[in-house]
Coordinates of C-alpha atoms and ligand atoms in Angstrom, one line a residue:
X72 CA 43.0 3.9 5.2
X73 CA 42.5 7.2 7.6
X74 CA 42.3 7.6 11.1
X75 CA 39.4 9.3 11.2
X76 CA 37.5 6.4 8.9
X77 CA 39.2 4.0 11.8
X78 CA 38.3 5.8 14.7
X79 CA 35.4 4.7 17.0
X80 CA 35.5 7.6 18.6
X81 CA 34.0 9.1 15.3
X82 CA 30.8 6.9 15.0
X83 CA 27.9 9.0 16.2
X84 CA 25.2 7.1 17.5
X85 CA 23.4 6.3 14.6
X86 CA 19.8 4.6 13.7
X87 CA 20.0 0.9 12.5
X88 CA 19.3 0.0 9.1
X89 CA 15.4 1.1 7.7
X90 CA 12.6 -1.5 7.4
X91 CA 13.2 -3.4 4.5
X92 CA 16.9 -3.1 4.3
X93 CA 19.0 -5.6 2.2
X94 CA 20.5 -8.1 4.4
X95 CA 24.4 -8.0 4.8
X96 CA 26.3 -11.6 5.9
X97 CA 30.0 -11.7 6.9
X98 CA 31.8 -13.1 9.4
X99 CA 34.7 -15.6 10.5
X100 CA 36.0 -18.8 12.1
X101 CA 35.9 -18.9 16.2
X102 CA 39.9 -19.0 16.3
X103 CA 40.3 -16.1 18.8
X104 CA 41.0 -12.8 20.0
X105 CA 40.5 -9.6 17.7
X106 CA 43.3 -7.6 16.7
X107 CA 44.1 -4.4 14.8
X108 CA 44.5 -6.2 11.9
X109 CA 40.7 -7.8 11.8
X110 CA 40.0 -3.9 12.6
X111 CA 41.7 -2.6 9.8
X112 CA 40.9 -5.1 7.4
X113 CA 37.1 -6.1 8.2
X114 CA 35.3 -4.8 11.5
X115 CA 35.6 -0.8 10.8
X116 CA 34.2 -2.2 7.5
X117 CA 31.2 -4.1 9.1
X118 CA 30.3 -1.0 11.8
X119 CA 30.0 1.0 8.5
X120 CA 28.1 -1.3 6.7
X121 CA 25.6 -2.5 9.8
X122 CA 24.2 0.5 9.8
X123 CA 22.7 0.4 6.6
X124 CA 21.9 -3.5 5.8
X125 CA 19.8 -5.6 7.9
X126 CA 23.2 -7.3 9.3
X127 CA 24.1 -11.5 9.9
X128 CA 27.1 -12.3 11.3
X129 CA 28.0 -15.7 11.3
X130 CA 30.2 -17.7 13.8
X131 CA 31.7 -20.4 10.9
X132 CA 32.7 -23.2 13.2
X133 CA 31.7 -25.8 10.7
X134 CA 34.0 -23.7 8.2
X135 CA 37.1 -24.3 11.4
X136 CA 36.6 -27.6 11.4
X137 CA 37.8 -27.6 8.0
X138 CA 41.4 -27.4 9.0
X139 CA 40.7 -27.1 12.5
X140 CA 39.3 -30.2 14.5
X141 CA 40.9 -31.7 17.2
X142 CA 38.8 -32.8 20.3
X143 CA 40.8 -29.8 21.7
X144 CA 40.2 -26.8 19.2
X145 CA 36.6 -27.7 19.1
X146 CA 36.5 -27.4 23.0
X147 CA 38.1 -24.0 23.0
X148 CA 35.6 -22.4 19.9
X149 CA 33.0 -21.5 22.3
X150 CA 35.6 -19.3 24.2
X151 CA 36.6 -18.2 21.2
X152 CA 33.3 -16.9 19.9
X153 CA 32.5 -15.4 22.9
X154 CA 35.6 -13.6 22.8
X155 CA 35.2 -12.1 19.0
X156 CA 31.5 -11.4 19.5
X157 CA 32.6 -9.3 22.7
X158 CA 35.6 -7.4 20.5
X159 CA 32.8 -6.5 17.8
X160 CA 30.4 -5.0 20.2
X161 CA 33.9 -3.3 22.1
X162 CA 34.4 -2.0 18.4
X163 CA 31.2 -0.6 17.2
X164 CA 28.6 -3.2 16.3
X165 CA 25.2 -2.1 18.0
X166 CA 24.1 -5.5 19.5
X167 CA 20.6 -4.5 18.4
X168 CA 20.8 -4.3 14.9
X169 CA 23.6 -7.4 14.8
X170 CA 22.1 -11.0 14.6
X171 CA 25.1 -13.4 15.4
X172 CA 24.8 -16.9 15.2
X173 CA 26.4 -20.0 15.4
X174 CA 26.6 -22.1 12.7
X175 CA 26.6 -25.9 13.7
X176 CA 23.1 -25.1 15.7
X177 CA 22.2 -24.3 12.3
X178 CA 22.0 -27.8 10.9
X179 CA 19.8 -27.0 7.7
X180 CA 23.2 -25.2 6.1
X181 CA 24.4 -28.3 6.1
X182 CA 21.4 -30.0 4.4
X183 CA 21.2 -26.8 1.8
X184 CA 25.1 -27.1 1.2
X185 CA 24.5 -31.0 0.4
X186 CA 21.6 -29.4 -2.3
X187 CA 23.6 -27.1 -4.0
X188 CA 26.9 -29.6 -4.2
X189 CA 25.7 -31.0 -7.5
X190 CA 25.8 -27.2 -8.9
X191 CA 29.8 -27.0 -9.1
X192 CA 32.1 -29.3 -10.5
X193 CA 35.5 -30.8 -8.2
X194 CA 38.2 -29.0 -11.0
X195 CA 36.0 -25.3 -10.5
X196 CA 36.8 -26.0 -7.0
X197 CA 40.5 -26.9 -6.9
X198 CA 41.1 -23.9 -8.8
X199 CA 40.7 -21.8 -6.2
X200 CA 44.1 -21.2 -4.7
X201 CA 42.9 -20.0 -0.8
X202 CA 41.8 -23.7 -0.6
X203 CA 45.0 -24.9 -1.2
X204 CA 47.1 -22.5 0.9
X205 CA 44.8 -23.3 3.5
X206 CA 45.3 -27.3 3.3
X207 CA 49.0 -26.3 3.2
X208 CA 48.6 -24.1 6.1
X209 CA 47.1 -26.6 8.1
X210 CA 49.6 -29.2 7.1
X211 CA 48.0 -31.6 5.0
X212 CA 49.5 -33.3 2.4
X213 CA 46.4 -33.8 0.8
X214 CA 42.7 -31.7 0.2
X215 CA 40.5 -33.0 2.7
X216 CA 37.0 -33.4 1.5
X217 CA 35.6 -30.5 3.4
X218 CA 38.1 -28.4 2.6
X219 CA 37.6 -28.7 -1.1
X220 CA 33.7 -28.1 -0.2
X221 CA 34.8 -24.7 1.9
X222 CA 32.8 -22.5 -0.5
X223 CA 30.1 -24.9 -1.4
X224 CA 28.8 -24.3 2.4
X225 CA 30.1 -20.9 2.4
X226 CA 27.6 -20.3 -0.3
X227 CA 24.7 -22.1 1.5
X228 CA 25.6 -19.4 4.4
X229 CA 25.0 -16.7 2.3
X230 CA 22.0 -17.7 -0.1
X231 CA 20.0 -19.3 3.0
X232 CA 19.5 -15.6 4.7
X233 CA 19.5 -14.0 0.8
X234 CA 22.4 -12.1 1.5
X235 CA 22.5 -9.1 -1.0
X236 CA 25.9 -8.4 0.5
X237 CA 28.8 -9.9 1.1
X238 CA 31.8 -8.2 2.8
X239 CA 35.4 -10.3 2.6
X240 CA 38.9 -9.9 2.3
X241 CA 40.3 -10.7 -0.9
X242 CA 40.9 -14.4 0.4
X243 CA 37.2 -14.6 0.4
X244 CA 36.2 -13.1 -3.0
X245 CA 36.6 -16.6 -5.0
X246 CA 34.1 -17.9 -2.4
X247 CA 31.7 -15.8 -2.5
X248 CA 31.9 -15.4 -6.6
X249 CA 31.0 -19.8 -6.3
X250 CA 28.1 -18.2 -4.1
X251 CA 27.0 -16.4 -7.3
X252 CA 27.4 -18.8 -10.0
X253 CA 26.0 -21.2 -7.9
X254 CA 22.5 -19.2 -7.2
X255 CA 22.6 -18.3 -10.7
X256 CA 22.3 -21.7 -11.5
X257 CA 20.1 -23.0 -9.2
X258 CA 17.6 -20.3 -10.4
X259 CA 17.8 -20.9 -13.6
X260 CA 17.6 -24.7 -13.8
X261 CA 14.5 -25.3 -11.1
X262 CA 12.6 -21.9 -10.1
X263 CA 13.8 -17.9 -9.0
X264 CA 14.7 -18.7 -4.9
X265 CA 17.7 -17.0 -4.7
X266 CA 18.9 -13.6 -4.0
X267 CA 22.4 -13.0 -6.1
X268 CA 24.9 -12.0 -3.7
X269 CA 27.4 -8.9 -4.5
X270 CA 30.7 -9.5 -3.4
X271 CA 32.2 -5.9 -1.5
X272 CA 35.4 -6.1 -1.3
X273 CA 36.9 -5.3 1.8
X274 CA 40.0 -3.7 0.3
X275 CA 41.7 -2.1 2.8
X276 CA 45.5 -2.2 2.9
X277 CA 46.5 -5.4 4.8
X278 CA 48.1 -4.1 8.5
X279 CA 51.8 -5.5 8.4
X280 CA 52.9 -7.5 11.8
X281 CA 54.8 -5.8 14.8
X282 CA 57.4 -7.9 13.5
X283 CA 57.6 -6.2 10.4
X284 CA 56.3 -9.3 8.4
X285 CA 53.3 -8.5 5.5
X286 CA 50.3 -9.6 7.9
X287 CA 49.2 -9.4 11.1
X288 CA 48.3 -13.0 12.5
X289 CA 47.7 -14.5 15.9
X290 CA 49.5 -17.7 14.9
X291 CA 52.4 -15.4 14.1
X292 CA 52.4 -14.1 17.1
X293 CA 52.8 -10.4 15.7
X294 CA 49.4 -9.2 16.5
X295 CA 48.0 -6.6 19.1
X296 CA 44.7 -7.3 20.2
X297 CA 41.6 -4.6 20.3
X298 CA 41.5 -6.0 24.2
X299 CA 45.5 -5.8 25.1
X300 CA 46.1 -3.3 28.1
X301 CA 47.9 -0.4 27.8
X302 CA 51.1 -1.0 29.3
X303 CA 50.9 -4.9 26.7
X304 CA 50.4 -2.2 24.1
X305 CA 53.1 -0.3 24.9
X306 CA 56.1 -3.4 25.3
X307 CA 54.4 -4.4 21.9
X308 CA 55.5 -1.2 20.9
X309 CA 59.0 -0.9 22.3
X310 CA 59.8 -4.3 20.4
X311 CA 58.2 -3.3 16.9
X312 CA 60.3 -3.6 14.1
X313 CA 61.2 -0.5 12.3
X314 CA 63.5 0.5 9.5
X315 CA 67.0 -2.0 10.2
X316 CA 69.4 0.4 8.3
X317 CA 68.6 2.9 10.7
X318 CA 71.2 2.0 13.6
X319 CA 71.4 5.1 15.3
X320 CA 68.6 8.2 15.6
X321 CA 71.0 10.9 13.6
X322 CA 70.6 8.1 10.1
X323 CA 68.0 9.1 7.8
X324 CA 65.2 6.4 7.8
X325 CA 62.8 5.0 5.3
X326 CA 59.1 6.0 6.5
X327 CA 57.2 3.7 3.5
X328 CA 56.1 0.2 4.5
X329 CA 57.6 1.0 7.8
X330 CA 55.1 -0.7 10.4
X331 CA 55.4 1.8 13.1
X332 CA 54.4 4.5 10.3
X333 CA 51.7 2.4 9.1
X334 CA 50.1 2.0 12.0
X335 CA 50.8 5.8 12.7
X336 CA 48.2 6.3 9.6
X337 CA 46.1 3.9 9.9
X338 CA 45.2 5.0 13.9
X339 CA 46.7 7.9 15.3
X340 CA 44.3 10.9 15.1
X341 CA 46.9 13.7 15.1
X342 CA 47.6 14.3 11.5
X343 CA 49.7 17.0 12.4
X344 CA 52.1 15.0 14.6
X345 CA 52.3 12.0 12.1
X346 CA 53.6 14.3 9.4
X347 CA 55.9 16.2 11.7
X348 CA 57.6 12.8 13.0
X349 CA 57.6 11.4 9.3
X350 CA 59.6 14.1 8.3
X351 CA 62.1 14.1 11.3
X352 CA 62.6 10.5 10.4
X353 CA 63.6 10.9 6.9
X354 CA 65.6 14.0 8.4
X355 CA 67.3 11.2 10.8
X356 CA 66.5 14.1 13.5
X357 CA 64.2 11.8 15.5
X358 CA 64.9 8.9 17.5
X359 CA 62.8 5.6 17.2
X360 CA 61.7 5.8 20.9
X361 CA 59.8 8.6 20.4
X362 CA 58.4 7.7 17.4
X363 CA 57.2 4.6 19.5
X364 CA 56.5 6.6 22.4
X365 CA 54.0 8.6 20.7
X366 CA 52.5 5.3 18.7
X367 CA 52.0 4.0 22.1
X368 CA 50.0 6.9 23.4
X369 CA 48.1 7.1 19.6
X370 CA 47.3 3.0 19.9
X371 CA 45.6 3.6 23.6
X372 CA 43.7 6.9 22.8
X373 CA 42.4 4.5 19.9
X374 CA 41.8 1.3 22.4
X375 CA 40.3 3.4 25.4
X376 CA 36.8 3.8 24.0
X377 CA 36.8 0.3 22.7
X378 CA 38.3 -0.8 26.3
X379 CA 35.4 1.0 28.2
X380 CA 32.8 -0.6 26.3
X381 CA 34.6 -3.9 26.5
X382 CA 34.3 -3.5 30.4
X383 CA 30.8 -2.7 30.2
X384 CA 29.7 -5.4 28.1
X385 CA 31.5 -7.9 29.9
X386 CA 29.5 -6.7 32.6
X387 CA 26.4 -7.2 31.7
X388 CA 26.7 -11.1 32.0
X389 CA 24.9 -13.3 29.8
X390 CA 24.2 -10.9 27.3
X391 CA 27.0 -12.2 24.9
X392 CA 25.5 -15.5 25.2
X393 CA 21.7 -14.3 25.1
X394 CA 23.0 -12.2 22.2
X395 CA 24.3 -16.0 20.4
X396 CA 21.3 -17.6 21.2
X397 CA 18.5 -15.5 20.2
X398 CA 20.6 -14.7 16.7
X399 CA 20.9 -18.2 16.0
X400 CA 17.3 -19.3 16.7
X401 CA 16.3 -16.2 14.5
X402 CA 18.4 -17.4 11.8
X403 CA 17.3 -20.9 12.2
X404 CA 13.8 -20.0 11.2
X405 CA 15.2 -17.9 8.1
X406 CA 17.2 -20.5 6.9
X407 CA 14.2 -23.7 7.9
X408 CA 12.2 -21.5 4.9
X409 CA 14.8 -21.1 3.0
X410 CA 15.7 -25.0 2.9
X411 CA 11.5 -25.5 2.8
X412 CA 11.8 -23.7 -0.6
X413 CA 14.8 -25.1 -1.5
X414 CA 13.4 -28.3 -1.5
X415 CA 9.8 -27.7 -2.6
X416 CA 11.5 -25.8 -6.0
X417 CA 13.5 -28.9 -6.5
X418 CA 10.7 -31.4 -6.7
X419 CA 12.0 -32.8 -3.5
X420 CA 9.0 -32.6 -1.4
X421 CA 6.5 -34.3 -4.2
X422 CA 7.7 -37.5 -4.1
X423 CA 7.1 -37.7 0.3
X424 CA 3.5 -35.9 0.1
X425 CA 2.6 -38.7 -2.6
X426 CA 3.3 -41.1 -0.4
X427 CA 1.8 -39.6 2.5
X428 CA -1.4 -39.7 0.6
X429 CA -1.5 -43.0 -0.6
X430 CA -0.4 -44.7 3.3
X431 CA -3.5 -42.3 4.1
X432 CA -5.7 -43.7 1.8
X433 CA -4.8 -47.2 2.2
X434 CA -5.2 -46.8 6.4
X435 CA -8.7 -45.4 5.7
X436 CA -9.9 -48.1 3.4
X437 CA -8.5 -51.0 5.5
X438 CA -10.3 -48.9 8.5
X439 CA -13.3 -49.4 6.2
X440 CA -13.2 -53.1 5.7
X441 CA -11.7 -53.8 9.4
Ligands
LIG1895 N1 35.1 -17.9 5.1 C1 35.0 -16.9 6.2 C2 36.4 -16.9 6.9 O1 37.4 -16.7 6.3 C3 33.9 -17.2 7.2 C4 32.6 -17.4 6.6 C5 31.9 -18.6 6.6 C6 31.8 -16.4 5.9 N2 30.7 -18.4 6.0 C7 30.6 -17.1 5.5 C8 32.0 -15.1 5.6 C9 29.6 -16.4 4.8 C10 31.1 -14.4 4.8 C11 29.8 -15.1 4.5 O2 36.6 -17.1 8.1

């Protein structure tokens, strides 16, 4: 992880993907906000990537309510989307060559994942240990049903648009291998419909919390968001856990794994000053305000750009929402001929047309004798 791969300020305006460009899908449950964390671990990952595969992004609220689905959570998803498609555009993503959708107005995923059920077994599935950490996370005692079926309609995601592509963290990578197997299989056992997806891992080193713990998480409460002001930024700062031996500035301090140092690499864009302050800080010549002090000031030259196109996006009202609707009617009518397909390879539609053409038959002969 560099700064300069991080930066926004770096991405030159660039052409979209050429015609005929293999189709990337990623994306992630409405649960909110954006943060440095999603920026290091996935989005800097997707404005790379966007510009060279015809690009999908999915809004996975049927994949929330797996864990998530009180009358209250799915009240506060829309919000939520809103919010995340808004940070990706703030980030990078050109709303032009970006198709976001929403996945419960796609109802023929749910039909496809029904399909493709009978193509993975229950024990492949409670192998998987996200699933379970998840349950766990959630607070269930037990698998819920959908839970244990996460990847099965992860895969119909990806294989109804024929995703080539699929960028995920490592939590992800077990689904999206179930996504392979189970086109694979499907292809073999009733016709070549599916496109194999290739997982690409997403393997940036996770960001650690302002708390000092390994991840940064909203529900940990650790997290600083692409759309915090400057002066949130900076209290987040001022409270940031750094090395706990070091009790006063003149104690030599440990720079590894230290978050303020981390996030020093992953997004301040003075090389120079990062090394200079690392070694003052193993030299216990520098004090941890202005290592902070200087974090700050690196954090908002990173935010500012992403802040200004925040503003003027928000501005432009309606165009989030336009964005959500005309993505998801476009990948309605991708995924309505995939599913046509689907079933048609199967054998499934026989059966209806045959008796379409015998009620046909017998109307037109009792019109005869009537
Ligand atoms: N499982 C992803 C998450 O952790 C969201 C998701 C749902 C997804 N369907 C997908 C990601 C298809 C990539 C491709 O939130």
């Amino acid at each position: 992880m560099t700064a300069t791969a991080l930066d926004p300020r770096h991405l030159a305006p660039v052409p979209g993907p050429p015609p005929g460009a293999p189709r990337m899908l990623t994306g992630d449950r409405p649960t909110g906000r954006l943060h440095l964390g999603h920026y290091a671990g996935s989005l800097a990952n997707r404005i790379r990537l966007h510009r060279r595969y015809e690009s999908f992004f999915i809004i996975a609220d049927l994949h929330m309510l797996t864990t998530k689905n009180s009358p209250g959570e799915i009240a506060e998803a829309g919000q939520h989307a809103t919010d995340m498609v808004l940070d990706s555009l703030a980030a990078g993503l050109d709303p032009a060559h970006s198709v976001f959708y929403l996945q419960s107005a796609v109802p023929e995923v749910a039909e496809l994942s029904l399909l493709l059920s009978s193509l993975v077994t229950v024990p492949r599935l409670q192998r998987i240990p996200s699933l379970k950490e998840m349950g766990e996370h959630a607070g269930q005692r037990e698998m819920p049903l959908a839970l244990l079926g996460y990847p099965v309609l992860q895969a119909a995601d990806i294989l109804a648009v024929h995703a080539a592509v699929v960028p995920v963290g490592k939590d992800n990578a077990a689904h999206v291998e179930v996504a392979r197997e189970m086109a694979r299989r499907f292809n073999r056992r009733y016709g070549e419909v599916f496109t194999v997806p290739d997982l690409v891992p997403a393997d940036v080193p996770v960001l650690p919390g302002t708390d000092g713990r390994a991840k940064m998480s909203k529900s940990l409460g650790n997290a600083i968001y692409l759309s915090d002001p400057p002066d949130v930024v900076a209290a987040k700062v001022r409270r940031m856990y750094t090395d706990p031996a070091r009790t006063t500035a003149g104690v030599p301090g440990t720079v590894e794994g230290n978050p303020v140092f981390v996030y020093h690499g992953a997004f301040n864009d003075r090389p120079a000053e990062v090394a200079e302050l690392k070694e003052r800080y193993r030299a216990g010549k520098v004090g941890d305000a202005e290592v902070k002090e200087k974090l700050t000031a690196a954090l908002n030259r990173f935010l500012d750009p992403i802040r200004e196109r925040r503003a003027a996006f928000e501005a432009d009202e309606g165009l989030v929402e336009e964005l959500i609707v005309t993505g998801t009617a476009r990948t309605r009518r991708e995924v309505k001929r995939t599913l046509a397909d689907v079933r048609a390879t199967m054998g499934l539609t026989a059966a209806l047309a045959g008796f379409r053409r015998a009620a046909r038959s017998r109307s037109r002969t009792r019109a005869l004798a009537g």
